[in-house]
GROMACS .gro file of C-alpha atoms in nm:
model
  406
    1UNK     CA    1  -3.511   1.449  -7.201
    2UNK     CA    2  -3.432   1.080  -7.185
    3UNK     CA    3  -3.101   1.139  -7.360
    4UNK     CA    4  -3.014   1.413  -7.113
    5UNK     CA    5  -3.095   1.185  -6.819
    6UNK     CA    6  -2.851   0.917  -6.934
    7UNK     CA    7  -2.582   1.173  -7.016
    8UNK     CA    8  -2.612   1.321  -6.665
    9UNK     CA    9  -2.608   0.972  -6.511
   10UNK     CA   10  -2.291   0.889  -6.704
   11UNK     CA   11  -2.121   1.202  -6.572
   12UNK     CA   12  -2.198   1.086  -6.216
   13UNK     CA   13  -2.117   0.720  -6.285
   14UNK     CA   14  -1.867   0.669  -6.004
   15UNK     CA   15  -2.102   0.797  -5.735
   16UNK     CA   16  -2.403   0.610  -5.878
   17UNK     CA   17  -2.239   0.271  -5.925
   18UNK     CA   18  -2.441  -0.017  -5.777
   19UNK     CA   19  -2.328  -0.378  -5.757
   20UNK     CA   20  -2.583  -0.654  -5.705
   21UNK     CA   21  -2.956  -0.694  -5.745
   22UNK     CA   22  -3.179  -0.389  -5.788
   23UNK     CA   23  -3.454  -0.504  -5.554
   24UNK     CA   24  -3.776  -0.303  -5.533
   25UNK     CA   25  -3.872  -0.311  -5.165
   26UNK     CA   26  -4.241  -0.292  -5.244
   27UNK     CA   27  -4.529  -0.486  -5.402
   28UNK     CA   28  -4.412  -0.822  -5.267
   29UNK     CA   29  -4.762  -0.968  -5.282
   30UNK     CA   30  -4.782  -0.945  -5.661
   31UNK     CA   31  -4.577  -1.265  -5.697
   32UNK     CA   32  -4.871  -1.465  -5.562
   33UNK     CA   33  -5.202  -1.279  -5.614
   34UNK     CA   34  -5.444  -1.405  -5.886
   35UNK     CA   35  -5.320  -1.761  -5.922
   36UNK     CA   36  -5.530  -1.855  -6.225
   37UNK     CA   37  -5.398  -1.565  -6.433
   38UNK     CA   38  -5.040  -1.656  -6.347
   39UNK     CA   39  -5.095  -2.025  -6.424
   40UNK     CA   40  -5.249  -1.946  -6.763
   41UNK     CA   41  -4.957  -1.718  -6.850
   42UNK     CA   42  -4.719  -2.003  -6.757
   43UNK     CA   43  -4.919  -2.252  -6.966
   44UNK     CA   44  -4.903  -2.028  -7.273
   45UNK     CA   45  -4.528  -1.987  -7.219
   46UNK     CA   46  -4.480  -2.365  -7.199
   47UNK     CA   47  -4.689  -2.434  -7.509
   48UNK     CA   48  -4.514  -2.163  -7.710
   49UNK     CA   49  -4.181  -2.314  -7.602
   50UNK     CA   50  -4.285  -2.656  -7.735
   51UNK     CA   51  -4.467  -2.533  -8.048
   52UNK     CA   52  -4.178  -2.313  -8.161
   53UNK     CA   53  -3.926  -2.592  -8.110
   54UNK     CA   54  -4.132  -2.840  -8.314
   55UNK     CA   55  -4.203  -2.590  -8.592
   56UNK     CA   56  -3.836  -2.484  -8.604
   57UNK     CA   57  -3.741  -2.842  -8.689
   58UNK     CA   58  -3.968  -2.844  -8.994
   59UNK     CA   59  -3.861  -2.738  -9.346
   60UNK     CA   60  -3.885  -2.359  -9.385
   61UNK     CA   61  -4.150  -2.394  -9.657
   62UNK     CA   62  -4.387  -2.570  -9.416
   63UNK     CA   63  -4.352  -2.334  -9.119
   64UNK     CA   64  -4.572  -2.054  -9.254
   65UNK     CA   65  -4.885  -2.265  -9.199
   66UNK     CA   66  -4.831  -2.254  -8.824
   67UNK     CA   67  -4.672  -1.912  -8.769
   68UNK     CA   68  -4.997  -1.704  -8.748
   69UNK     CA   69  -5.111  -1.910  -8.447
   70UNK     CA   70  -4.772  -1.872  -8.278
   71UNK     CA   71  -4.757  -1.497  -8.347
   72UNK     CA   72  -5.110  -1.444  -8.215
   73UNK     CA   73  -5.022  -1.631  -7.894
   74UNK     CA   74  -4.714  -1.413  -7.851
   75UNK     CA   75  -4.925  -1.097  -7.894
   76UNK     CA   76  -5.172  -1.207  -7.625
   77UNK     CA   77  -4.897  -1.328  -7.391
   78UNK     CA   78  -4.701  -1.003  -7.411
   79UNK     CA   79  -5.016  -0.795  -7.365
   80UNK     CA   80  -5.093  -0.994  -7.049
   81UNK     CA   81  -4.743  -0.925  -6.917
   82UNK     CA   82  -4.868  -0.574  -6.843
   83UNK     CA   83  -4.803  -0.526  -6.473
   84UNK     CA   84  -5.166  -0.508  -6.353
   85UNK     CA   85  -5.243  -0.840  -6.527
   86UNK     CA   86  -4.932  -1.051  -6.461
   87UNK     CA   87  -4.898  -0.890  -6.118
   88UNK     CA   88  -5.251  -0.994  -6.028
   89UNK     CA   89  -5.369  -0.648  -5.922
   90UNK     CA   90  -5.631  -0.570  -6.184
   91UNK     CA   91  -6.005  -0.541  -6.127
   92UNK     CA   92  -6.209  -0.860  -6.157
   93UNK     CA   93  -6.312  -0.772  -6.514
   94UNK     CA   94  -5.948  -0.724  -6.612
   95UNK     CA   95  -5.860  -1.075  -6.499
   96UNK     CA   96  -6.175  -1.231  -6.645
   97UNK     CA   97  -6.092  -1.091  -6.988
   98UNK     CA   98  -5.722  -1.175  -6.961
   99UNK     CA   99  -5.793  -1.531  -6.849
  100UNK     CA  100  -6.039  -1.583  -7.134
  101UNK     CA  101  -5.781  -1.457  -7.387
  102UNK     CA  102  -5.504  -1.672  -7.240
  103UNK     CA  103  -5.726  -1.982  -7.225
  104UNK     CA  104  -5.809  -1.934  -7.595
  105UNK     CA  105  -5.436  -1.934  -7.674
  106UNK     CA  106  -5.383  -2.249  -7.468
  107UNK     CA  107  -5.649  -2.427  -7.676
  108UNK     CA  108  -5.510  -2.287  -8.003
  109UNK     CA  109  -5.154  -2.396  -7.926
  110UNK     CA  110  -5.264  -2.739  -7.809
  111UNK     CA  111  -5.454  -2.782  -8.135
  112UNK     CA  112  -5.150  -2.664  -8.333
  113UNK     CA  113  -4.923  -2.917  -8.165
  114UNK     CA  114  -5.182  -3.188  -8.229
  115UNK     CA  115  -5.180  -3.102  -8.603
  116UNK     CA  116  -4.802  -3.118  -8.635
  117UNK     CA  117  -4.637  -3.423  -8.791
  118UNK     CA  118  -4.639  -3.679  -8.515
  119UNK     CA  119  -4.329  -3.714  -8.306
  120UNK     CA  120  -4.239  -3.775  -7.948
  121UNK     CA  121  -4.063  -3.534  -7.715
  122UNK     CA  122  -3.981  -3.621  -7.356
  123UNK     CA  123  -3.730  -3.620  -7.078
  124UNK     CA  124  -3.563  -3.957  -7.048
  125UNK     CA  125  -3.681  -4.060  -6.703
  126UNK     CA  126  -3.474  -4.299  -6.490
  127UNK     CA  127  -3.627  -4.630  -6.395
  128UNK     CA  128  -3.869  -4.588  -6.108
  129UNK     CA  129  -3.729  -4.681  -5.772
  130UNK     CA  130  -3.911  -4.922  -5.543
  131UNK     CA  131  -4.106  -4.720  -5.286
  132UNK     CA  132  -4.257  -4.847  -4.963
  133UNK     CA  133  -4.496  -4.666  -4.730
  134UNK     CA  134  -4.581  -4.812  -4.390
  135UNK     CA  135  -4.788  -4.686  -4.100
  136UNK     CA  136  -4.613  -4.629  -3.767
  137UNK     CA  137  -4.722  -4.522  -3.420
  138UNK     CA  138  -4.635  -4.160  -3.494
  139UNK     CA  139  -4.750  -4.147  -3.855
  140UNK     CA  140  -4.595  -4.294  -4.170
  141UNK     CA  141  -4.258  -4.402  -4.308
  142UNK     CA  142  -4.182  -4.347  -4.678
  143UNK     CA  143  -3.867  -4.510  -4.810
  144UNK     CA  144  -3.677  -4.587  -5.129
  145UNK     CA  145  -3.311  -4.654  -5.208
  146UNK     CA  146  -3.217  -4.286  -5.166
  147UNK     CA  147  -3.432  -4.132  -4.890
  148UNK     CA  148  -3.606  -4.234  -4.570
  149UNK     CA  149  -3.886  -3.991  -4.484
  150UNK     CA  150  -4.113  -3.982  -4.180
  151UNK     CA  151  -4.449  -3.803  -4.199
  152UNK     CA  152  -4.684  -3.718  -3.915
  153UNK     CA  153  -5.061  -3.762  -3.928
  154UNK     CA  154  -5.113  -3.404  -4.052
  155UNK     CA  155  -4.899  -3.461  -4.359
  156UNK     CA  156  -4.595  -3.271  -4.226
  157UNK     CA  157  -4.249  -3.425  -4.276
  158UNK     CA  158  -4.067  -3.472  -3.945
  159UNK     CA  159  -3.739  -3.622  -4.070
  160UNK     CA  160  -3.549  -3.692  -4.393
  161UNK     CA  161  -3.244  -3.918  -4.400
  162UNK     CA  162  -3.024  -3.924  -4.710
  163UNK     CA  163  -2.891  -4.278  -4.752
  164UNK     CA  164  -2.625  -4.174  -5.003
  165UNK     CA  165  -2.418  -3.989  -4.746
  166UNK     CA  166  -2.575  -4.105  -4.420
  167UNK     CA  167  -2.672  -3.747  -4.333
  168UNK     CA  168  -3.009  -3.636  -4.191
  169UNK     CA  169  -3.145  -3.319  -4.354
  170UNK     CA  170  -3.343  -3.205  -4.050
  171UNK     CA  171  -3.278  -3.144  -3.683
  172UNK     CA  172  -3.515  -3.283  -3.418
  173UNK     CA  173  -3.827  -3.069  -3.389
  174UNK     CA  174  -3.805  -2.927  -3.741
  175UNK     CA  175  -4.081  -2.977  -3.999
  176UNK     CA  176  -4.117  -2.974  -4.375
  177UNK     CA  177  -4.437  -2.956  -4.579
  178UNK     CA  178  -4.570  -2.756  -4.286
  179UNK     CA  179  -4.867  -2.544  -4.396
  180UNK     CA  180  -4.920  -2.225  -4.195
  181UNK     CA  181  -5.195  -1.966  -4.225
  182UNK     CA  182  -5.127  -1.599  -4.151
  183UNK     CA  183  -5.332  -1.283  -4.125
  184UNK     CA  184  -5.248  -1.052  -4.418
  185UNK     CA  185  -5.413  -0.712  -4.370
  186UNK     CA  186  -5.260  -0.418  -4.556
  187UNK     CA  187  -5.374  -0.062  -4.487
  188UNK     CA  188  -5.306   0.034  -4.850
  189UNK     CA  189  -5.224  -0.173  -5.158
  190UNK     CA  190  -5.389  -0.484  -5.021
  191UNK     CA  191  -5.341  -0.691  -5.337
  192UNK     CA  192  -4.992  -0.556  -5.394
  193UNK     CA  193  -4.808  -0.586  -5.066
  194UNK     CA  194  -4.715  -0.838  -4.799
  195UNK     CA  195  -4.635  -0.718  -4.446
  196UNK     CA  196  -4.282  -0.708  -4.309
  197UNK     CA  197  -4.409  -0.866  -3.984
  198UNK     CA  198  -4.596  -1.151  -4.153
  199UNK     CA  199  -4.437  -1.416  -3.928
  200UNK     CA  200  -4.588  -1.252  -3.620
  201UNK     CA  201  -4.938  -1.286  -3.765
  202UNK     CA  202  -4.964  -1.664  -3.768
  203UNK     CA  203  -5.315  -1.793  -3.695
  204UNK     CA  204  -5.391  -2.093  -3.479
  205UNK     CA  205  -5.542  -2.367  -3.696
  206UNK     CA  206  -5.668  -2.705  -3.582
  207UNK     CA  207  -5.624  -2.923  -3.889
  208UNK     CA  208  -5.832  -3.232  -3.799
  209UNK     CA  209  -5.641  -3.415  -4.073
  210UNK     CA  210  -5.705  -3.757  -4.218
  211UNK     CA  211  -5.400  -3.929  -4.366
  212UNK     CA  212  -5.398  -4.270  -4.536
  213UNK     CA  213  -5.190  -4.485  -4.772
  214UNK     CA  214  -5.320  -4.522  -5.126
  215UNK     CA  215  -5.184  -4.643  -5.459
  216UNK     CA  216  -5.235  -4.566  -5.827
  217UNK     CA  217  -5.362  -4.824  -6.076
  218UNK     CA  218  -5.000  -4.886  -6.170
  219UNK     CA  219  -4.921  -4.963  -5.807
  220UNK     CA  220  -4.730  -4.646  -5.713
  221UNK     CA  221  -4.797  -4.575  -5.344
  222UNK     CA  222  -4.866  -4.229  -5.204
  223UNK     CA  223  -5.000  -4.060  -4.892
  224UNK     CA  224  -5.340  -3.892  -4.922
  225UNK     CA  225  -5.409  -3.610  -4.674
  226UNK     CA  226  -5.733  -3.417  -4.627
  227UNK     CA  227  -5.812  -3.147  -4.373
  228UNK     CA  228  -5.984  -2.815  -4.311
  229UNK     CA  229  -5.768  -2.502  -4.293
  230UNK     CA  230  -5.952  -2.193  -4.174
  231UNK     CA  231  -6.260  -2.170  -4.395
  232UNK     CA  232  -6.090  -2.376  -4.667
  233UNK     CA  233  -6.052  -2.745  -4.750
  234UNK     CA  234  -5.730  -2.917  -4.857
  235UNK     CA  235  -5.666  -3.242  -5.042
  236UNK     CA  236  -5.299  -3.332  -5.069
  237UNK     CA  237  -5.097  -3.621  -5.213
  238UNK     CA  238  -4.736  -3.694  -5.110
  239UNK     CA  239  -4.514  -3.896  -5.344
  240UNK     CA  240  -4.158  -4.018  -5.290
  241UNK     CA  241  -3.986  -4.008  -5.629
  242UNK     CA  242  -3.612  -4.062  -5.646
  243UNK     CA  243  -3.435  -3.795  -5.441
  244UNK     CA  244  -3.741  -3.575  -5.391
  245UNK     CA  245  -4.081  -3.563  -5.225
  246UNK     CA  246  -4.354  -3.426  -5.454
  247UNK     CA  247  -4.675  -3.276  -5.320
  248UNK     CA  248  -4.985  -3.231  -5.535
  249UNK     CA  249  -5.254  -3.013  -5.377
  250UNK     CA  250  -5.612  -2.908  -5.437
  251UNK     CA  251  -5.733  -2.624  -5.215
  252UNK     CA  252  -6.093  -2.504  -5.203
  253UNK     CA  253  -5.987  -2.156  -5.088
  254UNK     CA  254  -6.242  -1.938  -4.905
  255UNK     CA  255  -6.043  -1.684  -4.708
  256UNK     CA  256  -6.020  -1.307  -4.687
  257UNK     CA  257  -5.702  -1.117  -4.607
  258UNK     CA  258  -5.508  -1.434  -4.535
  259UNK     CA  259  -5.169  -1.567  -4.642
  260UNK     CA  260  -5.083  -1.938  -4.682
  261UNK     CA  261  -4.725  -2.060  -4.681
  262UNK     CA  262  -4.560  -2.403  -4.680
  263UNK     CA  263  -4.243  -2.421  -4.469
  264UNK     CA  264  -3.937  -2.642  -4.522
  265UNK     CA  265  -3.699  -2.639  -4.225
  266UNK     CA  266  -3.359  -2.803  -4.275
  267UNK     CA  267  -3.014  -2.822  -4.117
  268UNK     CA  268  -2.827  -2.686  -4.420
  269UNK     CA  269  -2.618  -2.388  -4.306
  270UNK     CA  270  -2.550  -2.115  -4.561
  271UNK     CA  271  -2.538  -1.735  -4.575
  272UNK     CA  272  -2.721  -1.711  -4.907
  273UNK     CA  273  -3.003  -1.893  -5.084
  274UNK     CA  274  -3.006  -1.949  -5.459
  275UNK     CA  275  -3.323  -1.825  -5.632
  276UNK     CA  276  -3.377  -1.916  -5.996
  277UNK     CA  277  -3.411  -1.638  -6.255
  278UNK     CA  278  -3.395  -1.660  -6.634
  279UNK     CA  279  -3.110  -1.896  -6.726
  280UNK     CA  280  -2.941  -1.869  -6.389
  281UNK     CA  281  -2.993  -1.771  -6.027
  282UNK     CA  282  -2.958  -1.480  -5.786
  283UNK     CA  283  -2.795  -1.521  -5.446
  284UNK     CA  284  -2.990  -1.354  -5.167
  285UNK     CA  285  -2.908  -1.357  -4.793
  286UNK     CA  286  -3.068  -1.601  -4.551
  287UNK     CA  287  -3.008  -1.353  -4.267
  288UNK     CA  288  -3.150  -1.010  -4.180
  289UNK     CA  289  -2.830  -0.838  -4.064
  290UNK     CA  290  -2.856  -0.519  -4.272
  291UNK     CA  291  -3.151  -0.302  -4.371
  292UNK     CA  292  -3.124  -0.414  -4.733
  293UNK     CA  293  -3.135  -0.777  -4.615
  294UNK     CA  294  -3.434  -0.702  -4.395
  295UNK     CA  295  -3.621  -0.555  -4.693
  296UNK     CA  296  -3.586  -0.882  -4.885
  297UNK     CA  297  -3.811  -1.084  -4.654
  298UNK     CA  298  -4.014  -1.196  -4.959
  299UNK     CA  299  -3.848  -1.239  -5.297
  300UNK     CA  300  -3.926  -1.399  -5.630
  301UNK     CA  301  -3.804  -1.725  -5.780
  302UNK     CA  302  -3.889  -1.917  -6.093
  303UNK     CA  303  -3.880  -2.294  -6.049
  304UNK     CA  304  -3.657  -2.338  -5.744
  305UNK     CA  305  -3.500  -2.191  -5.433
  306UNK     CA  306  -3.197  -2.381  -5.300
  307UNK     CA  307  -2.985  -2.396  -4.984
  308UNK     CA  308  -2.636  -2.543  -5.020
  309UNK     CA  309  -2.313  -2.564  -4.823
  310UNK     CA  310  -2.120  -2.710  -5.120
  311UNK     CA  311  -2.110  -3.053  -4.951
  312UNK     CA  312  -2.480  -3.118  -4.982
  313UNK     CA  313  -2.801  -2.920  -5.017
  314UNK     CA  314  -3.176  -2.908  -5.054
  315UNK     CA  315  -3.421  -2.718  -5.269
  316UNK     CA  316  -3.788  -2.635  -5.295
  317UNK     CA  317  -3.928  -2.674  -5.647
  318UNK     CA  318  -4.258  -2.529  -5.769
  319UNK     CA  319  -4.479  -2.527  -6.078
  320UNK     CA  320  -4.604  -2.166  -6.058
  321UNK     CA  321  -4.539  -2.015  -5.715
  322UNK     CA  322  -4.315  -1.712  -5.752
  323UNK     CA  323  -4.310  -1.565  -5.399
  324UNK     CA  324  -4.075  -1.718  -5.143
  325UNK     CA  325  -3.891  -1.639  -4.819
  326UNK     CA  326  -3.558  -1.789  -4.713
  327UNK     CA  327  -3.426  -1.728  -4.362
  328UNK     CA  328  -3.178  -1.930  -4.163
  329UNK     CA  329  -3.203  -2.288  -4.286
  330UNK     CA  330  -3.568  -2.264  -4.389
  331UNK     CA  331  -3.752  -2.205  -4.716
  332UNK     CA  332  -4.110  -2.073  -4.699
  333UNK     CA  333  -4.297  -2.089  -5.028
  334UNK     CA  334  -4.606  -1.866  -5.058
  335UNK     CA  335  -4.898  -2.073  -5.187
  336UNK     CA  336  -5.202  -1.846  -5.174
  337UNK     CA  337  -5.317  -1.502  -5.067
  338UNK     CA  338  -5.667  -1.362  -5.018
  339UNK     CA  339  -5.646  -0.990  -5.083
  340UNK     CA  340  -5.960  -0.775  -5.049
  341UNK     CA  341  -5.858  -0.500  -5.295
  342UNK     CA  342  -5.872  -0.426  -5.581
  343UNK     CA  343  -6.086  -0.743  -5.596
  344UNK     CA  344  -6.284  -0.841  -5.287
  345UNK     CA  345  -6.263  -1.220  -5.335
  346UNK     CA  346  -5.926  -1.263  -5.504
  347UNK     CA  347  -5.830  -1.627  -5.563
  348UNK     CA  348  -6.134  -1.767  -5.382
  349UNK     CA  349  -6.232  -2.100  -5.536
  350UNK     CA  350  -6.060  -2.429  -5.619
  351UNK     CA  351  -5.684  -2.400  -5.679
  352UNK     CA  352  -5.441  -2.670  -5.797
  353UNK     CA  353  -5.064  -2.664  -5.768
  354UNK     CA  354  -4.761  -2.891  -5.724
  355UNK     CA  355  -4.434  -2.838  -5.543
  356UNK     CA  356  -4.147  -3.064  -5.437
  357UNK     CA  357  -3.855  -3.083  -5.198
  358UNK     CA  358  -3.532  -3.255  -5.298
  359UNK     CA  359  -3.187  -3.324  -5.161
  360UNK     CA  360  -2.851  -3.388  -5.323
  361UNK     CA  361  -2.495  -3.469  -5.231
  362UNK     CA  362  -2.205  -3.254  -5.350
  363UNK     CA  363  -2.179  -2.904  -5.498
  364UNK     CA  364  -2.478  -2.721  -5.643
  365UNK     CA  365  -2.321  -2.707  -5.991
  366UNK     CA  366  -2.347  -3.089  -6.004
  367UNK     CA  367  -2.696  -3.105  -5.851
  368UNK     CA  368  -3.006  -3.204  -6.053
  369UNK     CA  369  -3.208  -2.904  -5.929
  370UNK     CA  370  -3.236  -2.713  -6.259
  371UNK     CA  371  -3.327  -3.025  -6.453
  372UNK     CA  372  -3.578  -3.141  -6.193
  373UNK     CA  373  -3.737  -2.797  -6.182
  374UNK     CA  374  -3.792  -2.827  -6.555
  375UNK     CA  375  -3.927  -3.180  -6.519
  376UNK     CA  376  -4.181  -3.061  -6.263
  377UNK     CA  377  -4.298  -2.786  -6.499
  378UNK     CA  378  -4.271  -2.982  -6.825
  379UNK     CA  379  -4.408  -3.331  -6.760
  380UNK     CA  380  -4.328  -3.606  -7.009
  381UNK     CA  381  -4.528  -3.535  -7.327
  382UNK     CA  382  -4.602  -3.796  -7.593
  383UNK     CA  383  -4.798  -3.803  -7.918
  384UNK     CA  384  -4.934  -4.097  -8.116
  385UNK     CA  385  -4.755  -4.176  -8.439
  386UNK     CA  386  -4.447  -4.342  -8.582
  387UNK     CA  387  -4.100  -4.200  -8.622
  388UNK     CA  388  -3.745  -4.335  -8.650
  389UNK     CA  389  -3.533  -4.333  -8.338
  390UNK     CA  390  -3.329  -4.016  -8.339
  391UNK     CA  391  -3.166  -3.765  -8.109
  392UNK     CA  392  -3.207  -3.415  -8.250
  393UNK     CA  393  -2.966  -3.247  -8.010
  394UNK     CA  394  -2.685  -3.351  -7.779
  395UNK     CA  395  -2.503  -3.178  -7.494
  396UNK     CA  396  -2.165  -3.287  -7.362
  397UNK     CA  397  -2.221  -3.238  -6.987
  398UNK     CA  398  -2.487  -3.348  -6.745
  399UNK     CA  399  -2.531  -2.999  -6.600
  400UNK     CA  400  -2.584  -2.835  -6.940
  401UNK     CA  401  -2.947  -2.801  -7.052
  402UNK     CA  402  -3.070  -2.706  -7.397
  403UNK     CA  403  -3.359  -2.481  -7.301
  404UNK     CA  404  -3.508  -2.318  -7.609
  405UNK     CA  405  -3.515  -2.374  -7.985
  406UNK     CA  406  -3.635  -2.079  -8.194
   0.00000   0.00000   0.00000
């Protein structure tokens, strides 16, 4: 019986004691497969987060009008957390039905928020820094008051210099925003697993990239990059915003049994990387010294993975990319897979995603990584209407974040 199992485990407690993460050395591909399902789950989570906070601030007598919509969204969201759905390893019909149900909840929650008494909720953004982008013989130079970034003509970053401490974040020959395509053939569990020797399976790709300087209507400059990657097409925009480089991508993905990663090589030396989990982070090794370390060649993160030596650091932020590798001084974020089972054409089609790379000076506890990860996932949201100026909540430290209101 279940009771008997726990009683027997308790009797053997000393011999069964485990300290640290319980990592399942299996099914590493599930953090990436079926992008659209994962993005819809994340969108419902974000909208529930906002809707519940706004409804919680209303008088109790008025909340009941909105609670059926919120409860229905929770029911659908939790049902879709079933491992074959959230893990992206269901049949095509499973994901079609799940995506239709999740999309319906996105529309319902958006309509609910639109019906609420008008207010405004947003991160208070700092004033935008002056950004310049100029063309050079080797590529492009992006610069503001914090960073100086050089980019080659394929859209890869070849150097980052932090003006605050006069320290370069990369060694000569290293690259960031470096997209690499790998073969990803699994004998069994194609949609579930990612090979231990994935780095040995890199494919030669001739990008034939076109890179040019553009600007928004408001005058914000950015680099626009287009190229072919395997059988797929990529459109990418690079933005220098404060202490980070943001990359917005559209990929028309037409691969089979392939793996796409973006690599960020740095000169930050550390034994462990910090991977975000719920309300905190897990430290995992950046080396492969022991068997348990070797098993963790692909791990999960929420909104960031960071490298820090307590004097300075860097981090990769993402808006819905859960699979990541960290080895040495490099972070490799998994962008897309193309499994052939249980669905033959998994993730083929147009995909959109955003990620960023940022640097900071000082200890991680004082870094803006957590806040900026939230900003990337929760863009500034406004609603038309009138309301008095007010601050509903206050925190007494810059590294404390009020996350959820229920």
